[in-house]
Coordinates of C-alpha atoms in Angstrom, one line a residue:
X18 CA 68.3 94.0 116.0
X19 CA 65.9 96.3 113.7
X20 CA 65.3 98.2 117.2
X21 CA 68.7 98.1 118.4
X22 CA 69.8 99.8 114.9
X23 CA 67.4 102.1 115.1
X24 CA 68.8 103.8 118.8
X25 CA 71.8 103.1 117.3
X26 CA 71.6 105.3 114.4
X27 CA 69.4 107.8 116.4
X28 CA 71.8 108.5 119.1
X29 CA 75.3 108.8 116.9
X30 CA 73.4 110.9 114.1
X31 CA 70.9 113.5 116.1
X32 CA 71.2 117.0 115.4
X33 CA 73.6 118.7 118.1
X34 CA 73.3 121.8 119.2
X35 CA 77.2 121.8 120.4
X36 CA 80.2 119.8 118.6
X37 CA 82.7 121.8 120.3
X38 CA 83.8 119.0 122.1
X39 CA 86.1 117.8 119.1
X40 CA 89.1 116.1 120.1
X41 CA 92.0 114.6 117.6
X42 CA 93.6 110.7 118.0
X43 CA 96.5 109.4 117.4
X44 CA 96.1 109.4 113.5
X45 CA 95.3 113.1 113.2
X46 CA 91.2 112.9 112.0
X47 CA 89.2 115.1 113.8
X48 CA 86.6 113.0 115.7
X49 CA 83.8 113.8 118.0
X50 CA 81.0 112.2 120.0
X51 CA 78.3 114.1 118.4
X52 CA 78.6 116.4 115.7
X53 CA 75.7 119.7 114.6
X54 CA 74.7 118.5 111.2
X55 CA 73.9 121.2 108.8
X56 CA 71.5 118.8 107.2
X57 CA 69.3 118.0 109.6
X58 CA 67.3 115.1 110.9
X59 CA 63.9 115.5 109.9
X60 CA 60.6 113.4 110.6
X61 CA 59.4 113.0 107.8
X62 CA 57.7 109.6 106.2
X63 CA 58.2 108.1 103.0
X64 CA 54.4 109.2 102.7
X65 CA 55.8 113.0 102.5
X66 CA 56.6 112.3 99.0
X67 CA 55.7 111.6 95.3
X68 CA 58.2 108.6 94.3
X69 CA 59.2 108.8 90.7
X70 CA 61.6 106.8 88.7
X71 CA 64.5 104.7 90.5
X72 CA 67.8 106.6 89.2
X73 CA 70.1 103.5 90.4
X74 CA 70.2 100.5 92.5
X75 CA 73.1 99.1 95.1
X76 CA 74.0 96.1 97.2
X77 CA 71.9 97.7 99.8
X78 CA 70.0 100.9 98.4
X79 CA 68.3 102.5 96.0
X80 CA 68.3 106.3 94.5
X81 CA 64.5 107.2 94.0
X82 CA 63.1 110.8 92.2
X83 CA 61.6 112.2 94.7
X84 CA 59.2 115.3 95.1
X85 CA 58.3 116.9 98.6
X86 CA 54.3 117.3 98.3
X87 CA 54.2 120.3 100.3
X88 CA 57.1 122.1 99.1
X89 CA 57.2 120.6 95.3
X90 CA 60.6 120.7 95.9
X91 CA 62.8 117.2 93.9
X92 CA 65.3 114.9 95.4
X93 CA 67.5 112.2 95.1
X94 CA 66.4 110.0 98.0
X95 CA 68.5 107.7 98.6
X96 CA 66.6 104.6 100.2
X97 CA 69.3 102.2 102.6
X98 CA 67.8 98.9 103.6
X99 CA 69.0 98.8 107.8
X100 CA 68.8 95.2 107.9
X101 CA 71.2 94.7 105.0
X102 CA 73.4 97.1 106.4
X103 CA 73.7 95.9 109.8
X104 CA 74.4 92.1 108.5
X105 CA 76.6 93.0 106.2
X106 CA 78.3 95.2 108.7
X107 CA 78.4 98.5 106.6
X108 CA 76.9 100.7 109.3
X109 CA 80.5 102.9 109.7
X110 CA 80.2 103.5 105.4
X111 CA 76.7 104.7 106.1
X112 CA 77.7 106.6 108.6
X113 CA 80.6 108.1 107.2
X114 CA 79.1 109.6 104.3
X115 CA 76.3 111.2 105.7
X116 CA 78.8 113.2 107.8
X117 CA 81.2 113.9 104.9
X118 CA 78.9 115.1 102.9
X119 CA 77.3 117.1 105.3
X120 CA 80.4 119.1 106.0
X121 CA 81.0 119.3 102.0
X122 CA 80.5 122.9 100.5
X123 CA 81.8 123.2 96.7
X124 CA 79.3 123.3 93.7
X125 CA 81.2 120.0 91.9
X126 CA 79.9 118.1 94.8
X127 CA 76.4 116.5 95.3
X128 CA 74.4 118.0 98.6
X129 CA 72.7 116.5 101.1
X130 CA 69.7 118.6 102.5
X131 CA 68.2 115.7 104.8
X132 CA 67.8 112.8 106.6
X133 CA 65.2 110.5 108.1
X134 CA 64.5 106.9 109.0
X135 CA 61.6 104.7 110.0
X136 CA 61.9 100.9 110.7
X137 CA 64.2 99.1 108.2
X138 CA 65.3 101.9 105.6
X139 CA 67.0 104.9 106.2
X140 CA 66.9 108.1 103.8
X141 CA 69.2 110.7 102.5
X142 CA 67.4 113.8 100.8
X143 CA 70.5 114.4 98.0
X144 CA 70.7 116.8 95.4
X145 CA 68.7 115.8 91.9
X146 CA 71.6 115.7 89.1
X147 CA 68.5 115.7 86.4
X148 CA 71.1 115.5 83.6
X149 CA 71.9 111.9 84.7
X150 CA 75.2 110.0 84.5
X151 CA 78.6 111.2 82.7
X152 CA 78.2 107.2 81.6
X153 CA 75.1 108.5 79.9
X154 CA 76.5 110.8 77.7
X155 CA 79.3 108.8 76.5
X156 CA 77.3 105.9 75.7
X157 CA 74.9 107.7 74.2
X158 CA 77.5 109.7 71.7
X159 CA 79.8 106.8 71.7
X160 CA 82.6 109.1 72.7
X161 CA 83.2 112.5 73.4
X162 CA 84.8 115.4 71.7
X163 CA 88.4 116.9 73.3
X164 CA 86.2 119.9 73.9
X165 CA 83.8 118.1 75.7
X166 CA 85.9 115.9 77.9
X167 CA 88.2 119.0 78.5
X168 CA 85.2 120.7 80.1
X169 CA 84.2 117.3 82.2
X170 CA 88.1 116.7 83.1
X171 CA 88.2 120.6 84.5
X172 CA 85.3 120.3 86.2
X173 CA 86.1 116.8 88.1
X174 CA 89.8 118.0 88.6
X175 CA 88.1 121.2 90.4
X176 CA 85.9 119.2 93.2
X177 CA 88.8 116.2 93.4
X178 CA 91.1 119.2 94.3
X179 CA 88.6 120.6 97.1
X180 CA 88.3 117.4 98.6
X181 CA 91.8 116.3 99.0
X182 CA 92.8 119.7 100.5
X183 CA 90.1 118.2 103.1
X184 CA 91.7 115.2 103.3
X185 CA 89.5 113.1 101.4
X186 CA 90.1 110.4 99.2
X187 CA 87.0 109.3 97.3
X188 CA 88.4 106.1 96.2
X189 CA 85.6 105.2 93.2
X190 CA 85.6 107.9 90.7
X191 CA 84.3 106.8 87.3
X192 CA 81.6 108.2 84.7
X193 CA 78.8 106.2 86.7
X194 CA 79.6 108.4 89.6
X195 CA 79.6 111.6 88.2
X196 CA 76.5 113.2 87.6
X197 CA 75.6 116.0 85.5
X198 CA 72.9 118.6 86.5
X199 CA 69.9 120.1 84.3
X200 CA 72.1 122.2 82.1
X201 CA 75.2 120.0 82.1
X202 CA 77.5 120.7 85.2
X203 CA 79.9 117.8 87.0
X204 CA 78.7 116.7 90.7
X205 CA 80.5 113.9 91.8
X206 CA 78.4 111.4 94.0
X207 CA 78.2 108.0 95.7
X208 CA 81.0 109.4 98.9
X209 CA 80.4 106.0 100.5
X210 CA 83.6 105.0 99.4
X211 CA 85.0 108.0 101.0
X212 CA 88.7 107.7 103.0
X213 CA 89.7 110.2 105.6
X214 CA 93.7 110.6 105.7
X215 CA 95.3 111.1 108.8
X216 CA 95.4 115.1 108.2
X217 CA 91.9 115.4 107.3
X218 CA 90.4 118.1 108.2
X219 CA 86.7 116.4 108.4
X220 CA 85.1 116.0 111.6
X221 CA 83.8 112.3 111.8
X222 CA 82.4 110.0 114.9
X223 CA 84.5 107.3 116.4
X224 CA 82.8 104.6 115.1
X225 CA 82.5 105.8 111.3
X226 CA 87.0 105.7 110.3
X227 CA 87.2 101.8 111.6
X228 CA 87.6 100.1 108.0
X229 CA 91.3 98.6 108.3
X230 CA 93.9 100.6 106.4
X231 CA 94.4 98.2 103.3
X232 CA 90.8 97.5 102.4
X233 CA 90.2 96.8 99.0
X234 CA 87.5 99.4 97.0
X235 CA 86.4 100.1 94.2
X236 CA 85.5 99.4 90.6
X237 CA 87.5 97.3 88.7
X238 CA 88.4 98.8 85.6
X239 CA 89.4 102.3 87.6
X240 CA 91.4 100.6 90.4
X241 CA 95.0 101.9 90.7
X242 CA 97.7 99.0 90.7
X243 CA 98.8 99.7 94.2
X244 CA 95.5 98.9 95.2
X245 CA 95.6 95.9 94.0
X246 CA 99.3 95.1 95.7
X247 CA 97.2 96.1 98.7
X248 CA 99.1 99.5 99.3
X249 CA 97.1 102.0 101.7
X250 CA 95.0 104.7 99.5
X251 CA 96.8 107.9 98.7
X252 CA 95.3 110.9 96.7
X253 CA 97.0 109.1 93.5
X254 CA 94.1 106.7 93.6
X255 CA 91.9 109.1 92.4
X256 CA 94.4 110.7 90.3
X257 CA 94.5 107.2 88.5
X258 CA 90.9 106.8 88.5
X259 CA 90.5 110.7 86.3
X260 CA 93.3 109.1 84.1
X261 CA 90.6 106.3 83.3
X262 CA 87.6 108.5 83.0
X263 CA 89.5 110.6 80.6
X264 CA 90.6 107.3 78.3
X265 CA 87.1 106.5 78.7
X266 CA 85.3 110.3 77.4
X267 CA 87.6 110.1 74.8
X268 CA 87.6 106.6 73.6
X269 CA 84.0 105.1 74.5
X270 CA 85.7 102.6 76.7
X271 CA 88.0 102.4 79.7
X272 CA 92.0 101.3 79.2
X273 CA 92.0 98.5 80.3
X274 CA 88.6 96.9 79.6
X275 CA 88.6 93.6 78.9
X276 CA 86.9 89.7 79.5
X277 CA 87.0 89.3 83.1
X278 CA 87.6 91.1 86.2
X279 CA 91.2 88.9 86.5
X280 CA 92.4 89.9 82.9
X281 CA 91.5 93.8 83.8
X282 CA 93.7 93.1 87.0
X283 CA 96.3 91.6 84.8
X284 CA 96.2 94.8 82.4
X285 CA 96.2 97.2 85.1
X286 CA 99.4 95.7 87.1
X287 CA 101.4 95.6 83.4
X288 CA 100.2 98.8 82.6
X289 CA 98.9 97.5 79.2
X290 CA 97.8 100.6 77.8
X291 CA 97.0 101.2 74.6
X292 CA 95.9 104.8 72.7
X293 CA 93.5 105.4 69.8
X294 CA 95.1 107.0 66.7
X295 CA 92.7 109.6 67.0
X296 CA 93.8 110.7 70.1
X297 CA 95.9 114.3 70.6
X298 CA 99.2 114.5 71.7
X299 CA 98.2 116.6 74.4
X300 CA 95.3 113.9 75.4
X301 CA 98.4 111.0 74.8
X302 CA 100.6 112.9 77.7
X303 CA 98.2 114.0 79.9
X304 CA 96.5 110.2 80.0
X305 CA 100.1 109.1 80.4
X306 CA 100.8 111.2 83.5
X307 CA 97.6 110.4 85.2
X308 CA 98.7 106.8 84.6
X309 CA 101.7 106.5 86.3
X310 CA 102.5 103.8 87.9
X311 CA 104.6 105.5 90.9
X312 CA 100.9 106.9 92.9
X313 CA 103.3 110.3 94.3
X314 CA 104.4 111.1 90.6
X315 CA 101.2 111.3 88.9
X316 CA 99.9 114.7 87.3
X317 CA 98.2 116.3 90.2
X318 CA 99.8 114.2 93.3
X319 CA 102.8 114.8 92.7
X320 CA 105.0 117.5 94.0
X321 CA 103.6 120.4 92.4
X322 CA 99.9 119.5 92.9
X323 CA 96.9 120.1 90.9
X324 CA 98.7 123.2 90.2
X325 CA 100.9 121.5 87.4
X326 CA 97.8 119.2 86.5
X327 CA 95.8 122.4 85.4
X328 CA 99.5 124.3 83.5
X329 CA 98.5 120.1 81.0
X330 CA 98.3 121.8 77.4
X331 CA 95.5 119.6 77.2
X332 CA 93.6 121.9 79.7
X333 CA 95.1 124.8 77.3
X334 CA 91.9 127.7 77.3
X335 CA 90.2 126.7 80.6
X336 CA 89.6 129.4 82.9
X337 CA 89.9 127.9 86.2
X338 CA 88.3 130.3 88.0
X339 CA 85.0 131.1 86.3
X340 CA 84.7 127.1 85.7
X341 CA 81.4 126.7 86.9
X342 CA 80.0 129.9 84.9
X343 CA 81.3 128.5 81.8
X344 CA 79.0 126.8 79.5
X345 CA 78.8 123.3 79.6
X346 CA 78.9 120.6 76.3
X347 CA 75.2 120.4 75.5
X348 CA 73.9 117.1 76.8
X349 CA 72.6 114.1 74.2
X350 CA 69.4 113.4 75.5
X351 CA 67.6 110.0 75.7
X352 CA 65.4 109.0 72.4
X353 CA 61.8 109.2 73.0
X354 CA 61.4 107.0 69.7
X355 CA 61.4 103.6 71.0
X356 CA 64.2 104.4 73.1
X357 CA 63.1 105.2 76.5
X358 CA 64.4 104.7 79.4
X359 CA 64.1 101.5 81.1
X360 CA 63.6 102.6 84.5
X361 CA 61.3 101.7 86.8
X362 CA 58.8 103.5 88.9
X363 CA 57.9 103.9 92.4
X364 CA 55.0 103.0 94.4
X365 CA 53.9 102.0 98.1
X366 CA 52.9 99.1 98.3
X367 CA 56.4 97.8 100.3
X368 CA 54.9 99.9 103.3
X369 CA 54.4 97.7 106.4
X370 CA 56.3 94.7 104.2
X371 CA 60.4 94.9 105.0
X372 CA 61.6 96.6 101.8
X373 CA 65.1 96.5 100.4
X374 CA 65.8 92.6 101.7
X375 CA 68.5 93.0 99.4
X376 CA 70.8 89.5 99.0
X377 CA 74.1 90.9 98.1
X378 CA 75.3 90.2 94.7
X379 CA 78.7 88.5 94.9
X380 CA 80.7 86.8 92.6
X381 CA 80.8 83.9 94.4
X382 CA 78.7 81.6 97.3
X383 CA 75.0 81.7 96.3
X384 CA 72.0 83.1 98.6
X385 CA 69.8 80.5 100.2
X386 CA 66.3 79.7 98.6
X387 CA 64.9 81.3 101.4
X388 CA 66.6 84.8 100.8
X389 CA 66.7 84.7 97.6
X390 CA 62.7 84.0 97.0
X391 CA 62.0 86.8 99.8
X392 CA 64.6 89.1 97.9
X393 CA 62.9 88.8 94.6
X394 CA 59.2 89.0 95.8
X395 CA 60.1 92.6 97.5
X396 CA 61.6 93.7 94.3
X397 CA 58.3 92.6 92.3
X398 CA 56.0 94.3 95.2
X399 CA 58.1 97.4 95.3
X400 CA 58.6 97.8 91.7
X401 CA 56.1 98.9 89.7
X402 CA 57.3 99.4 85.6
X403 CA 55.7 101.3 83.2
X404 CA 52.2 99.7 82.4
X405 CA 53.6 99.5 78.0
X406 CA 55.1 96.4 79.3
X407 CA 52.2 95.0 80.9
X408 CA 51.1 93.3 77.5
X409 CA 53.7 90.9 77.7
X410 CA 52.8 89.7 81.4
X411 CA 49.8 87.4 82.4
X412 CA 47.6 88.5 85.2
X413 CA 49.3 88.6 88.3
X414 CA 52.7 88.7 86.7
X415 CA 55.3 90.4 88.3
X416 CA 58.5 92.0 86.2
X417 CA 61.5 91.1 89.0
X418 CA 64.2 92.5 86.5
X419 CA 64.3 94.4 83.2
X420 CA 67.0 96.4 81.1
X421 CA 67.8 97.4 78.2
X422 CA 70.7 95.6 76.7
X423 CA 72.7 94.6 73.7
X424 CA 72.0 91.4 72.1
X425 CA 76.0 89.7 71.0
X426 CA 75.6 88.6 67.5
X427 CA 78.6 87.4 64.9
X428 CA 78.0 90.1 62.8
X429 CA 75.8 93.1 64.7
X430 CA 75.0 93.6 67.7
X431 CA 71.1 94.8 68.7
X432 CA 69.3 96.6 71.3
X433 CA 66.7 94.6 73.1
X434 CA 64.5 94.8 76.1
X435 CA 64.9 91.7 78.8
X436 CA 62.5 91.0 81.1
X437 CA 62.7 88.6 83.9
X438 CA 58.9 87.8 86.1
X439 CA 58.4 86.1 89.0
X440 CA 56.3 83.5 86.6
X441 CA 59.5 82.5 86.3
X442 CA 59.5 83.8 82.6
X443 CA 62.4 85.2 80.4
X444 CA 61.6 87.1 77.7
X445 CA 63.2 89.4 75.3
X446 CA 61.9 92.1 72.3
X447 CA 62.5 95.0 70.2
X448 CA 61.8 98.1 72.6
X449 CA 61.5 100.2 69.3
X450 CA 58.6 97.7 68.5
X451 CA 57.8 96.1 71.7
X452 CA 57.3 92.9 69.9
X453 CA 58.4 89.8 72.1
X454 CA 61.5 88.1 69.8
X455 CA 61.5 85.0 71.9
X456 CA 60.5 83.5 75.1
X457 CA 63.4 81.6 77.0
X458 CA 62.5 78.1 78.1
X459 CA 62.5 78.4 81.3
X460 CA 64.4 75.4 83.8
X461 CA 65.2 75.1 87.3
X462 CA 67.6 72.8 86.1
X463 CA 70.4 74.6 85.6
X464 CA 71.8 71.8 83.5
X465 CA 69.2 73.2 81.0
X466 CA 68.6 76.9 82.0
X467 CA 72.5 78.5 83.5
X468 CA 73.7 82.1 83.7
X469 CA 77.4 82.7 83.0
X470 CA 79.2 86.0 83.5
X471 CA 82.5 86.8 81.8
X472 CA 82.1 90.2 83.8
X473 CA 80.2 92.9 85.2
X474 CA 79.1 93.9 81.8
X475 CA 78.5 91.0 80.0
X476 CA 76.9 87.6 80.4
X477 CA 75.7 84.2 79.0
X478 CA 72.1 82.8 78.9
X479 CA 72.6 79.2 78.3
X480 CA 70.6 76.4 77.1
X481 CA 71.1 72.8 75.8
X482 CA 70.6 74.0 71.8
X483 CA 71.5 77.5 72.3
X484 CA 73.3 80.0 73.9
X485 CA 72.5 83.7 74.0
X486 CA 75.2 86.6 74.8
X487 CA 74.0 90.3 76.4
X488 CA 76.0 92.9 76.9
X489 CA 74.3 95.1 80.2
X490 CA 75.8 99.1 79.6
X491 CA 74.8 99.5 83.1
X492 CA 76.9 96.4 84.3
X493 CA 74.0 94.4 86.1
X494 CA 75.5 91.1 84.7
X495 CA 75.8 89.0 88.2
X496 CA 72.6 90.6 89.5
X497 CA 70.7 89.2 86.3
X498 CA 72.8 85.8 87.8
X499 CA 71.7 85.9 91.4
X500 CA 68.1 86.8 90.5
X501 CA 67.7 83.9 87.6
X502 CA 69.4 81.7 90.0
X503 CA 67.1 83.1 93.2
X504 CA 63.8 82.2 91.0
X505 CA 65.3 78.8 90.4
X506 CA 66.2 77.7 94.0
X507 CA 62.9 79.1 95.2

């Protein structure tokens, strides 16, 4: 299969030397056998590069600093686990945005220089966004001035604009996806989400546009109500999902947040949407308009395009055409004082060991002991965390999992580190201090030790005298589940 994958992936994404041999379907998307990537192929080895810090993980990949030891030159490499990909039959997403973004031009958008393989992962070379995530920079103010989001908005609404006159819907914008470069420009990232209408004027292969029509995608808390009445994807999708991401900058939160992924659902189809005193008339009206419920009459997809979106008063002073030369909000950066970032490192010692055996995290139907042991061993051997935690690990001790999350009290609410090891061991402690606060008893009873998740963000750590809430910013809630669950049914 590995093999097989392999030729596969080889043969539909060589560099071309000719793509003229373009031909249109039925449906109107340009499609050809081969296409002549402008990011090429290269064949290079994981060993061409210094890892750094792992920006993000997925269901089957990882985003990795990278730096090119012979040019000095930094990516994003994104890592994709083949096996994973191929089981879980997500090949045509793979495939898909590696040619979209190849054929993508426009400064708002991230850029892919490179790709290259070897036996189970595949790699895309993409542009490093060192300011990190949108998400960042609202949690880290707690919300954002008018100013501020204005300048975000503009810069989103510029890039959303270029790729629907390509045809493109993105289908998952949200701040987690839009990433912010050294000195504070929008890039908007993770295309594998990406839908091709049927005017699009992308070219794409055969085999990478056969994802049935009505497919649900997406985040929760962004996700249009049509979506969720299983409507095909229009441009309004995304309109929706800028209305959200503005609510969001403004506010600290999104609309419709709330316990589970069902009550958001519930909010979202009864548009229950409520505004912040604070909030300006002109940010009232223009969240109001991206919100509407009709997808064609939104601000933007309607009839007069992003033409009337940029005439909002809210966007009152923005010049449109010099956007990307204007200066950006200056970006709150991360506390060095007991606040660092959590983030793991890189090393090699996965080489010659299948990396990325991801299990995928679901919300329901549970990973057999098997998968799950071999799941969690990888990610102890791959992952190798900065050494200030070591003191709280016994020889041999592995970290499988740690963040930095917020500790749900009656009265306040505190930042603490959690750290889950292949011991199995659960601890967590004051990063500020890096003094252990308490050791959860660990069970593989899960009458005594359970996980519960109320949603992506938040979950339970239960116990027979005690039960302790966290609240995970970076909404890692059902993969701190599966991997206390995967330790327990080893």
């Amino acid at each position: 299969m590995m093999l097989e994958m392999e030729r596969d992936f080889e043969s539909k994404l060589r560099l071309q030397n000719n793509s003229n041999n373009n031909n249109s379907n039925n449906n109107g998307v340009q499609r050809s056998r081969s296409i002549a990537f402008r990011a090429p192929q290269e064949q290079f080895t994981i060993h061409d590069f210094e890892m750094g810090r792992i920006y993000g993980v997925g269901s089957y990949s990882k985003v990795v600093r990278a730096k090119k030891k012979d040019t000095g030159c930094v990516y994003a490499l994104k890592i994709m686990d083949k096996k994973f990909i191929t089981k879980e039959n997500k090949i045509q997403y793979v495939k898909l945005e590696r040619i979209v973004l190849d054929q993508l031009d426009h400064p708002g958008i991230i850029r892919l220089y490179f790709t290259f393989q070897d036996t189970y992962s595949l790699y895309m070379a993409l542009e490093s966004c060192e300011g990190g995530e949108l998400f960042d920079q609202i949690t880290r103010k707690g919300r954002l001035s008018e100013d501020e989001a204005r300048f975000y908005a503009a810069e989103v609404i510029d890039a959303l604009e270029y790729m629907h006159s390509l045809g493109l819907i993105h289908r998952d914008i949200k701040p987690e996806n839009l990433l912010l470069t050294a000195d504070g420009h929008v890039k908007i990232a993770d295309l594998g989400s990406v839908k091709p209408t049927k005017d699009s004027k992308i070219t794409i292969l055969p085999s990478a546009a056969s994802e049935k029509a009505c497919t649900f995608v997406g985040t929760a808390a962004y996700i249009p109500p049509e979506v969720l009445n299983s409507s095909p994807p229009t441009f309004g999708n995304d309109i929706w999902a800028l209305g959200c991401t503005v609510y969001q900058m403004l506010s600290g939160s999104s609309p419709f947040k709330d316990a589970s992924e069902w009550l958001i659902f519930q909010r979202i189809i009864a548009r229950d949407l409520k505004f912040p005193d604070y909030f300006s008339e002109a940010a009232r009206d223009l969240i109001d308009k991206l919100l509407d419920t009709d997808p064609s009459k939104r601000l933007g997809a309607g009839p007069h395009g992003y033409a009337a979106l940029k005439k909002h008063p809210f966007f009152k002073g923005i010049d449109w055409h010099n956007l990307r030369r204007t200066s950006p909000p200056k970006l709150a950066m991360e506390s060095h004082s007991g606040e660092e970032d959590d983030g793991p490192s890189w090393n090699l010692t996965h080489l010659g060991d299948d990396p990325f055996q991801q299990v995928p995290i679901e919300k329901s139907g549970a990973a057999s002991s098997s998968e799950a042991h071999s799941h969690l061993s990888r990610l102890a051997s791959i992952d190798s965390f900065d050494s200030k935690w070591q003191q709280f690990l016994d020889p041999g001790e592995s970290i499988i999992m740690i963040s930095k999350v917020k500790k749900i009290q009656k009265i306040t609410n505190k930042k603490v580190q959690l750290i889950l090891t292949d011991k199995p061991k659960l601890i967590y402690l004051d990063p500020s201090k890096q003094i252990a606060k308490e050791t959860i008893v660990w069970s593989d009873n899960p009458n005594e030790l359970s996980i519960q998740v109320a949603n992506s963000s938040h979950f339970k750590i239960c116990m027979p005298k005690k039960v302790l809430s966290f609240e995970d910013p970076k909404q890692r809630a059902w993969h701190w589940k599966k991997a206390i669950e995967g330790l327990q049914n080893r």
